[in-house]
Short mmCIF file of C-alpha atoms in Angstrom, two decimals:
data_model
loop_
_atom_site.label_atom_id
_atom_site.label_comp_id
_atom_site.label_asym_id
_atom_site.label_seq_id
_atom_site.Cartn_x
_atom_site.Cartn_y
_atom_site.Cartn_z
CA UNK A 1050 33.78 -275.99 -61.95
CA UNK A 1051 32.00 -275.57 -58.60
CA UNK A 1052 30.91 -279.20 -58.72
CA UNK A 1053 34.20 -280.63 -59.90
CA UNK A 1054 36.26 -279.19 -57.06
CA UNK A 1055 34.34 -280.87 -54.21
CA UNK A 1056 34.40 -284.19 -56.02
CA UNK A 1057 38.15 -283.94 -56.48
CA UNK A 1058 38.53 -282.86 -52.86
CA UNK A 1059 36.53 -285.85 -51.67
CA UNK A 1060 38.78 -288.22 -53.59
CA UNK A 1061 41.88 -286.48 -52.27
CA UNK A 1062 40.75 -286.50 -48.64
CA UNK A 1063 39.67 -290.13 -48.76
CA UNK A 1064 42.67 -291.53 -50.58
CA UNK A 1065 45.52 -289.31 -49.39
CA UNK A 1066 45.28 -290.22 -45.69
CA UNK A 1067 45.28 -293.92 -46.50
CA UNK A 1068 48.31 -293.76 -48.73
CA UNK A 1069 50.47 -291.06 -47.17
CA UNK A 1070 49.64 -290.40 -43.55
CA UNK A 1071 49.01 -292.05 -40.22
CA UNK A 1072 45.44 -290.81 -39.87
CA UNK A 1073 44.46 -294.45 -39.38
CA UNK A 1074 47.51 -295.30 -37.28
CA UNK A 1075 47.63 -297.14 -33.98
CA UNK A 1076 46.52 -296.06 -30.56
CA UNK A 1077 49.49 -294.28 -29.00
CA UNK A 1078 48.79 -295.99 -25.66
CA UNK A 1079 50.70 -299.00 -26.95
CA UNK A 1080 53.95 -297.22 -26.19
CA UNK A 1081 54.53 -293.82 -24.64
CA UNK A 1082 57.61 -293.43 -26.81
CA UNK A 1083 55.86 -294.41 -30.02
CA UNK A 1084 56.10 -291.77 -32.76
CA UNK A 1085 53.97 -291.88 -35.90
CA UNK A 1086 56.32 -292.33 -38.82
CA UNK A 1087 57.24 -294.61 -41.68
CA UNK A 1088 59.06 -297.81 -40.76
CA UNK A 1089 62.31 -298.89 -42.36
CA UNK A 1090 61.44 -302.44 -43.40
CA UNK A 1091 63.99 -305.22 -43.93
CA UNK A 1092 63.44 -308.92 -44.47
CA UNK A 1093 65.76 -311.87 -43.76
CA UNK A 1094 65.47 -315.61 -44.32
CA UNK A 1095 66.69 -317.91 -41.51
CA UNK A 1096 68.57 -315.19 -39.58
CA UNK A 1097 71.76 -316.29 -37.85
CA UNK A 1098 71.99 -319.63 -39.70
CA UNK A 1099 75.57 -319.97 -40.95
CA UNK A 1100 77.10 -322.47 -43.39
CA UNK A 1101 77.62 -325.36 -43.32
CA UNK A 1102 74.46 -325.64 -41.18
CA UNK A 1103 71.52 -327.04 -43.14
CA UNK A 1104 67.93 -327.00 -42.00
CA UNK A 1105 65.82 -330.18 -42.16
CA UNK A 1106 62.79 -330.22 -44.46
CA UNK A 1107 59.74 -328.24 -43.30
CA UNK A 1108 61.79 -325.95 -41.05
CA UNK A 1109 62.20 -322.32 -42.04
CA UNK A 1110 61.86 -318.85 -40.61
CA UNK A 1111 61.50 -315.36 -42.06
CA UNK A 1112 62.18 -312.25 -39.99
CA UNK A 1113 60.73 -308.89 -41.04
CA UNK A 1114 62.03 -305.91 -39.07
CA UNK A 1115 60.56 -302.41 -38.99
CA UNK A 1116 62.72 -299.77 -37.32
CA UNK A 1117 61.28 -296.50 -36.10
CA UNK A 1118 62.72 -293.54 -34.27
CA UNK A 1119 62.07 -294.94 -30.81
CA UNK A 1120 60.88 -298.52 -31.29
CA UNK A 1121 60.97 -301.63 -33.47
CA UNK A 1122 58.38 -304.01 -34.82
CA UNK A 1123 59.29 -307.63 -35.55
CA UNK A 1124 57.21 -310.05 -37.63
CA UNK A 1125 58.42 -313.67 -37.65
CA UNK A 1126 56.83 -316.27 -39.94
CA UNK A 1127 57.67 -319.97 -39.68
CA UNK A 1128 56.55 -323.29 -41.20
CA UNK A 1129 58.06 -325.34 -38.34
CA UNK A 1130 55.07 -327.43 -37.28
CA UNK A 1131 51.77 -325.60 -37.68
CA UNK A 1132 52.47 -322.37 -39.62
CA UNK A 1133 52.51 -319.31 -37.37
CA UNK A 1134 53.07 -315.57 -37.48
CA UNK A 1135 54.58 -313.83 -34.43
CA UNK A 1136 54.44 -310.08 -33.77
CA UNK A 1137 56.84 -308.50 -31.26
CA UNK A 1138 56.91 -304.77 -30.48
CA UNK A 1139 59.85 -303.26 -28.57
CA UNK A 1140 60.63 -299.79 -27.22
CA UNK A 1141 64.12 -299.85 -28.74
CA UNK A 1142 65.09 -299.17 -32.37
CA UNK A 1143 68.09 -301.48 -31.85
CA UNK A 1144 66.31 -304.68 -30.75
CA UNK A 1145 67.43 -307.85 -32.55
CA UNK A 1146 66.22 -311.40 -33.12
CA UNK A 1147 68.32 -314.27 -31.79
CA UNK A 1148 67.71 -317.93 -32.72
CA UNK A 1149 69.37 -320.95 -31.15
CA UNK A 1150 68.94 -323.12 -34.21
CA UNK A 1151 69.65 -326.59 -32.71
CA UNK A 1152 67.14 -325.92 -29.91
CA UNK A 1153 64.67 -324.34 -32.32
CA UNK A 1154 64.75 -327.36 -34.64
CA UNK A 1155 64.27 -329.83 -31.77
CA UNK A 1156 61.35 -327.88 -30.25
CA UNK A 1157 62.65 -328.98 -26.86
CA UNK A 1158 62.08 -325.85 -24.78
CA UNK A 1159 61.05 -322.23 -24.68
CA UNK A 1160 63.71 -319.57 -25.16
CA UNK A 1161 65.36 -320.78 -28.35
CA UNK A 1162 63.95 -317.74 -30.14
CA UNK A 1163 64.21 -314.36 -28.40
CA UNK A 1164 64.05 -310.66 -29.19
CA UNK A 1165 66.91 -308.92 -27.42
CA UNK A 1166 67.17 -307.14 -25.13
CA UNK A 1167 64.22 -308.93 -23.58
CA UNK A 1168 63.60 -305.93 -21.31
CA UNK A 1169 62.71 -303.87 -24.42
CA UNK A 1170 59.78 -306.10 -25.39
CA UNK A 1171 56.49 -304.25 -24.91
CA UNK A 1172 54.00 -306.61 -26.54
CA UNK A 1173 53.97 -310.03 -28.24
CA UNK A 1174 51.25 -312.05 -29.94
CA UNK A 1175 51.22 -315.03 -32.30
CA UNK A 1176 48.57 -316.31 -34.71
CA UNK A 1177 48.70 -320.03 -35.57
CA UNK A 1178 46.95 -321.90 -38.40
CA UNK A 1179 46.07 -325.18 -36.72
CA UNK A 1180 43.90 -327.33 -38.93
CA UNK A 1181 41.61 -327.31 -41.94
CA UNK A 1182 38.17 -328.84 -41.53
CA UNK A 1183 36.06 -330.17 -44.40
CA UNK A 1184 32.36 -330.75 -43.88
CA UNK A 1185 29.26 -331.59 -45.88
CA UNK A 1186 26.61 -328.85 -45.95
CA UNK A 1187 23.22 -330.56 -46.32
CA UNK A 1188 21.49 -327.24 -47.18
CA UNK A 1189 18.81 -328.18 -44.67
CA UNK A 1190 18.38 -328.05 -40.90
CA UNK A 1191 20.17 -331.39 -40.63
CA UNK A 1192 23.58 -331.37 -38.98
CA UNK A 1193 26.68 -331.15 -41.14
CA UNK A 1194 28.93 -334.17 -41.57
CA UNK A 1195 32.57 -333.49 -40.71
CA UNK A 1196 35.49 -335.39 -42.19
CA UNK A 1197 38.74 -335.97 -40.30
CA UNK A 1198 40.60 -332.63 -40.22
CA UNK A 1199 43.75 -331.83 -42.14
CA UNK A 1200 46.39 -331.21 -39.45
CA UNK A 1201 48.57 -328.43 -40.80
CA UNK A 1202 51.44 -329.37 -38.49
CA UNK A 1203 51.74 -332.65 -40.47
CA UNK A 1204 51.83 -331.03 -43.90
CA UNK A 1205 54.86 -331.17 -46.16
CA UNK A 1206 55.81 -327.54 -46.65
CA UNK A 1207 57.74 -325.89 -49.42
CA UNK A 1208 60.67 -323.62 -48.71
CA UNK A 1209 59.74 -320.09 -47.73
CA UNK A 1210 59.95 -317.98 -50.90
CA UNK A 1211 60.97 -314.40 -50.19
CA UNK A 1212 60.64 -311.48 -52.59
CA UNK A 1213 62.69 -308.62 -51.18
CA UNK A 1214 61.41 -305.77 -53.32
CA UNK A 1215 57.81 -305.98 -52.07
CA UNK A 1216 58.41 -307.62 -48.66
CA UNK A 1217 56.38 -310.73 -49.47
CA UNK A 1218 56.78 -314.36 -48.41
CA UNK A 1219 54.96 -317.29 -50.00
CA UNK A 1220 54.52 -320.72 -48.44
CA UNK A 1221 52.63 -323.76 -49.76
CA UNK A 1222 51.98 -327.16 -48.23
CA UNK A 1223 50.12 -330.38 -48.89
CA UNK A 1224 49.18 -333.61 -47.23
CA UNK A 1225 50.29 -336.93 -48.66
CA UNK A 1226 46.76 -338.00 -49.58
CA UNK A 1227 44.72 -338.45 -52.72
CA UNK A 1228 42.80 -335.25 -52.01
CA UNK A 1229 46.01 -333.20 -52.23
CA UNK A 1230 47.43 -335.05 -55.25
CA UNK A 1231 46.96 -331.92 -57.37
CA UNK A 1232 46.10 -329.42 -54.68
CA UNK A 1233 47.80 -327.21 -52.13
CA UNK A 1234 47.18 -325.01 -49.12
CA UNK A 1235 49.11 -321.75 -49.42
CA UNK A 1236 49.63 -318.47 -47.65
CA UNK A 1237 51.24 -315.20 -48.68
CA UNK A 1238 52.62 -312.83 -46.08
CA UNK A 1239 53.01 -309.10 -46.81
CA UNK A 1240 54.72 -306.41 -44.72
CA UNK A 1241 54.22 -302.69 -45.22
CA UNK A 1242 56.29 -299.56 -44.77
CA UNK A 1243 53.40 -297.08 -44.73
CA UNK A 1244 49.61 -296.73 -44.71
CA UNK A 1245 47.45 -297.85 -47.62
CA UNK A 1246 45.23 -300.67 -48.80
CA UNK A 1247 45.74 -303.87 -50.72
CA UNK A 1248 44.87 -303.49 -54.41
CA UNK A 1249 43.43 -307.00 -54.62
CA UNK A 1250 40.07 -307.76 -53.06
CA UNK A 1251 39.06 -307.61 -50.24
CA UNK A 1252 41.26 -304.45 -50.21
CA UNK A 1253 41.97 -304.46 -46.49
CA UNK A 1254 43.47 -301.35 -44.93
CA UNK A 1255 47.00 -301.53 -43.55
CA UNK A 1256 49.70 -299.30 -42.12
CA UNK A 1257 53.32 -299.68 -41.07
CA UNK A 1258 52.22 -301.41 -37.86
CA UNK A 1259 50.45 -304.29 -39.60
CA UNK A 1260 51.02 -307.24 -41.89
CA UNK A 1261 48.72 -309.31 -44.06
CA UNK A 1262 48.15 -313.01 -44.63
CA UNK A 1263 46.33 -314.17 -47.73
CA UNK A 1264 45.38 -317.84 -47.40
CA UNK A 1265 44.05 -320.03 -50.18
CA UNK A 1266 43.11 -323.61 -50.93
CA UNK A 1267 43.55 -324.60 -54.58
CA UNK A 1268 42.85 -327.80 -56.49
CA UNK A 1269 42.14 -329.99 -53.46
CA UNK A 1270 39.72 -332.76 -54.30
CA UNK A 1271 36.68 -332.63 -51.98
CA UNK A 1272 35.89 -335.82 -50.08
CA UNK A 1273 32.15 -335.56 -50.65
CA UNK A 1274 29.39 -333.64 -52.36
CA UNK A 1275 28.43 -330.17 -51.11
CA UNK A 1276 31.76 -329.71 -49.31
CA UNK A 1277 32.74 -326.55 -47.47
CA UNK A 1278 35.83 -325.74 -45.42
CA UNK A 1279 36.64 -323.98 -42.19
CA UNK A 1280 40.01 -322.93 -40.82
CA UNK A 1281 40.88 -323.37 -37.13
CA UNK A 1282 43.02 -320.57 -35.70
CA UNK A 1283 44.68 -320.10 -32.33
CA UNK A 1284 46.39 -317.10 -30.79
CA UNK A 1285 49.01 -317.01 -28.04
CA UNK A 1286 50.01 -313.88 -26.16
CA UNK A 1287 51.52 -312.29 -23.09
CA UNK A 1288 50.32 -313.08 -19.61
CA UNK A 1289 48.13 -310.27 -18.30
CA UNK A 1290 46.28 -309.97 -21.61
CA UNK A 1291 42.88 -311.24 -22.71
CA UNK A 1292 41.10 -311.32 -26.06
CA UNK A 1293 37.69 -310.88 -27.63
CA UNK A 1294 36.12 -310.69 -31.10
CA UNK A 1295 34.22 -307.55 -32.10
CA UNK A 1296 32.08 -306.98 -35.19
CA UNK A 1297 31.89 -303.37 -36.30
CA UNK A 1298 30.83 -301.34 -39.34
CA UNK A 1299 33.32 -299.50 -41.51
CA UNK A 1300 33.11 -297.32 -44.60
CA UNK A 1301 34.30 -299.38 -47.57
CA UNK A 1302 35.82 -297.26 -50.32
CA UNK A 1303 37.10 -300.04 -52.55
CA UNK A 1304 34.26 -302.56 -53.09
CA UNK A 1305 30.60 -302.40 -54.07
CA UNK A 1306 29.45 -302.11 -50.46
CA UNK A 1307 29.43 -298.61 -48.95
CA UNK A 1308 29.22 -299.98 -45.42
CA UNK A 1309 30.97 -303.24 -44.59
CA UNK A 1310 31.02 -305.38 -41.47
CA UNK A 1311 34.48 -306.07 -40.08
CA UNK A 1312 35.51 -308.84 -37.70
CA UNK A 1313 38.20 -307.81 -35.23
CA UNK A 1314 39.96 -310.28 -32.94
CA UNK A 1315 41.62 -307.95 -30.44
CA UNK A 1316 44.08 -308.30 -27.56
CA UNK A 1317 44.00 -305.99 -24.54
CA UNK A 1318 45.35 -305.87 -20.98
CA UNK A 1319 43.19 -307.24 -18.19
CA UNK A 1320 41.24 -304.44 -16.47
CA UNK A 1321 41.78 -302.16 -19.46
CA UNK A 1322 39.81 -301.44 -22.63
CA UNK A 1323 42.75 -300.22 -24.72
CA UNK A 1324 43.55 -302.55 -27.63
CA UNK A 1325 47.24 -303.43 -28.11
CA UNK A 1326 47.01 -305.87 -31.03
CA UNK A 1327 44.51 -307.36 -33.45
CA UNK A 1328 43.62 -309.62 -36.33
CA UNK A 1329 41.06 -308.13 -38.71
CA UNK A 1330 39.11 -309.47 -41.68
CA UNK A 1331 36.03 -308.86 -43.78
CA UNK A 1332 33.39 -311.63 -43.65
CA UNK A 1333 34.13 -312.49 -47.26
CA UNK A 1334 36.10 -315.17 -49.10
CA UNK A 1335 36.61 -315.60 -52.83
CA UNK A 1336 36.12 -318.53 -55.18
CA UNK A 1337 38.60 -317.51 -57.88
CA UNK A 1338 42.27 -316.43 -57.82
CA UNK A 1339 41.47 -313.11 -59.53
CA UNK A 1340 37.92 -312.57 -58.39
CA UNK A 1341 35.16 -310.21 -59.31
CA UNK A 1342 32.39 -309.18 -56.95
CA UNK A 1343 30.21 -312.10 -58.04
CA UNK A 1344 32.92 -314.58 -57.00
CA UNK A 1345 32.61 -313.75 -53.30
CA UNK A 1346 31.18 -316.01 -50.61
CA UNK A 1347 30.26 -315.30 -47.00
CA UNK A 1348 32.53 -316.06 -44.03
CA UNK A 1349 31.44 -316.72 -40.49
CA UNK A 1350 33.45 -317.14 -37.33
CA UNK A 1351 32.68 -319.20 -34.26
CA UNK A 1352 32.67 -317.98 -30.68
CA UNK A 1353 36.11 -317.27 -29.25
CA UNK A 1354 37.17 -319.82 -26.63
CA UNK A 1355 40.03 -319.91 -24.15
CA UNK A 1356 42.67 -322.56 -24.89
CA UNK A 1357 45.05 -323.83 -22.21
CA UNK A 1358 47.37 -325.87 -24.44
CA UNK A 1359 50.19 -324.36 -26.49
CA UNK A 1360 49.61 -325.07 -30.22
CA UNK A 1361 51.93 -327.47 -32.09
CA UNK A 1362 54.00 -324.70 -33.63
CA UNK A 1363 57.79 -324.70 -33.39
CA UNK A 1364 57.79 -320.90 -33.48
CA UNK A 1365 55.31 -320.52 -30.62
CA UNK A 1366 57.04 -323.15 -28.47
CA UNK A 1367 60.40 -321.47 -29.05
CA UNK A 1368 59.19 -318.03 -27.93
CA UNK A 1369 56.34 -318.42 -25.42
CA UNK A 1370 56.19 -320.24 -22.12
CA UNK A 1371 53.90 -323.23 -21.66
CA UNK A 1372 51.47 -321.28 -19.46
CA UNK A 1373 50.99 -318.41 -21.95
CA UNK A 1374 47.30 -317.63 -22.50
CA UNK A 1375 45.70 -318.78 -25.73
CA UNK A 1376 42.41 -318.36 -27.58
CA UNK A 1377 40.88 -320.12 -30.57
CA UNK A 1378 38.10 -319.91 -33.13
CA UNK A 1379 37.05 -321.28 -36.52
CA UNK A 1380 36.40 -319.27 -39.69
CA UNK A 1381 34.02 -321.05 -42.09
CA UNK A 1382 33.82 -320.26 -45.79
CA UNK A 1383 30.39 -320.26 -47.41
CA UNK A 1384 26.83 -320.39 -46.09
CA UNK A 1385 23.59 -321.99 -47.23
CA UNK A 1386 22.79 -320.75 -50.72
CA UNK A 1387 26.40 -319.95 -51.65
CA UNK A 1388 28.29 -322.08 -54.22
CA UNK A 1389 30.13 -325.08 -52.81
CA UNK A 1390 33.90 -325.48 -52.89
CA UNK A 1391 33.65 -328.03 -55.71
CA UNK A 1392 32.25 -325.35 -58.07
CA UNK A 1393 35.74 -323.88 -58.56
CA UNK A 1394 37.95 -325.99 -56.24
CA UNK A 1395 39.37 -322.73 -54.96
CA UNK A 1396 38.82 -320.56 -51.89
CA UNK A 1397 40.84 -317.60 -50.55
CA UNK A 1398 40.59 -315.53 -47.39
CA UNK A 1399 42.64 -312.57 -46.16
CA UNK A 1400 43.42 -311.35 -42.65
CA UNK A 1401 45.48 -308.39 -41.36
CA UNK A 1402 47.48 -308.77 -38.14
CA UNK A 1403 48.78 -305.67 -36.47
CA UNK A 1404 49.72 -303.65 -33.41
CA UNK A 1405 47.43 -301.08 -31.81
CA UNK A 1406 43.82 -300.35 -32.71
CA UNK A 1407 42.29 -302.02 -35.82
CA UNK A 1408 42.09 -299.81 -38.88
CA UNK A 1409 38.66 -298.54 -39.92
CA UNK A 1410 37.32 -295.55 -41.83
CA UNK A 1411 34.86 -294.01 -39.39
CA UNK A 1412 31.57 -292.26 -40.08
CA UNK A 1413 32.99 -289.21 -38.27
CA UNK A 1414 35.76 -289.01 -40.88
CA UNK A 1415 33.21 -289.01 -43.71
CA UNK A 1416 31.06 -286.45 -41.85
CA UNK A 1417 34.05 -284.09 -41.55
CA UNK A 1418 34.68 -284.42 -45.30
CA UNK A 1419 31.04 -283.58 -46.10
CA UNK A 1420 31.13 -280.52 -43.80
CA UNK A 1421 34.35 -279.30 -45.44
CA UNK A 1422 32.83 -279.81 -48.89
CA UNK A 1423 29.68 -277.87 -48.01
CA UNK A 1424 31.74 -275.04 -46.55
CA UNK A 1425 33.80 -274.82 -49.74
CA UNK A 1426 30.70 -274.89 -51.99
CA UNK A 1427 28.96 -272.16 -49.96
CA UNK A 1428 32.12 -270.02 -49.90
CA UNK A 1429 32.55 -270.35 -53.66
CA UNK A 1430 28.91 -269.44 -54.30
CA UNK A 1431 29.15 -266.40 -52.04
CA UNK A 1432 32.36 -265.27 -53.76
CA UNK A 1433 30.77 -265.82 -57.15
CA UNK A 1434 27.72 -263.71 -56.23
CA UNK A 1435 29.90 -260.90 -54.87
CA UNK A 1436 32.03 -260.87 -58.02
CA UNK A 1437 28.97 -260.75 -60.31
CA UNK A 1438 27.43 -257.90 -58.30
CA UNK A 1439 30.66 -255.90 -58.33
CA UNK A 1440 31.04 -256.34 -62.08
CA UNK A 1441 27.44 -255.38 -62.84
CA UNK A 1442 27.47 -252.26 -60.61
CA UNK A 1443 30.93 -250.99 -61.50
CA UNK A 1444 30.77 -251.02 -65.31
CA UNK A 1445 29.30 -248.02 -67.23
CA UNK A 1446 28.88 -248.10 -71.00
CA UNK A 1447 30.55 -245.21 -72.98
CA UNK A 1448 27.55 -244.96 -75.19
#
């Protein structure tokens, strides 16, 4: 009994905060008016588009809105050009998204997509999927051979498929080439109303201030032997902000590794160390749709570089100005010794994009749990000894 209680307590303390509280919530410096709470999440496809207006192929937009007591969080996903996800945080619970659809479709100028009132906007950041690189890994010190990249802005994209009950959006695209005759490049967006973790590997942590993108390549015919892929990403944000990539250690409760490295691409104001937004991932991809631990492969990211040109995304061009700061990097899937893409013709990778500080389970948190457990065990043992002594000294036999 003494042993069972601490074990149960450990499970409760580790799981309960992730599922039901904001212990891992954002840094409150993001907004002075921010209150930790559950968001009210709603999702809308092509907001403001009224019949008989019809969108051209490969143009769509999904708006996910989280309303709090004193602020709002907007996630906007679009397949117009290179697929992109935009995060906008406001200090008003009544902020709204406005789209000038003719201007948005033409990609002619900035301002066709706005969050109103514009004075309520506290922070904005977009993540764009630019291109997919395929290269030959010689498994030696020789340089890899790169094939012409797949430009995601030129893909033929399916309609955005929205499932309201779980706040998910699925999008798939392909290039009109032999390699994509039976293959596709897909992404699944998820929004959350509270803290928790994804049940599917890599089981990334999330809260109401974050969203998740699961990206996979399936059935694409490789253009050579020993092929691997890397994904080129670009971010665009507010002026006055800069970005960096950190690698940190986190306690991992949900996979075979107790301690896991985490890559964190963070955004923060110039002359300040406080993080306002982030993209976070584990350095792991998977070679099967429903993977086991043995189906994992290593990910690596390149150095982060500053980019002066706005990416070819209709969403980014509609919201940001041409001189908005941008950064880019590549994430490669697989290293020497890992299976090649052709072994399964499948690869998936997951990233969380959110507001505030990245979510990690710290060593301090685990230390506090251990101290609490030890205190409970010692207290129970002391109580048990006192009870046994009182019983043995206070009982006299009649005989």
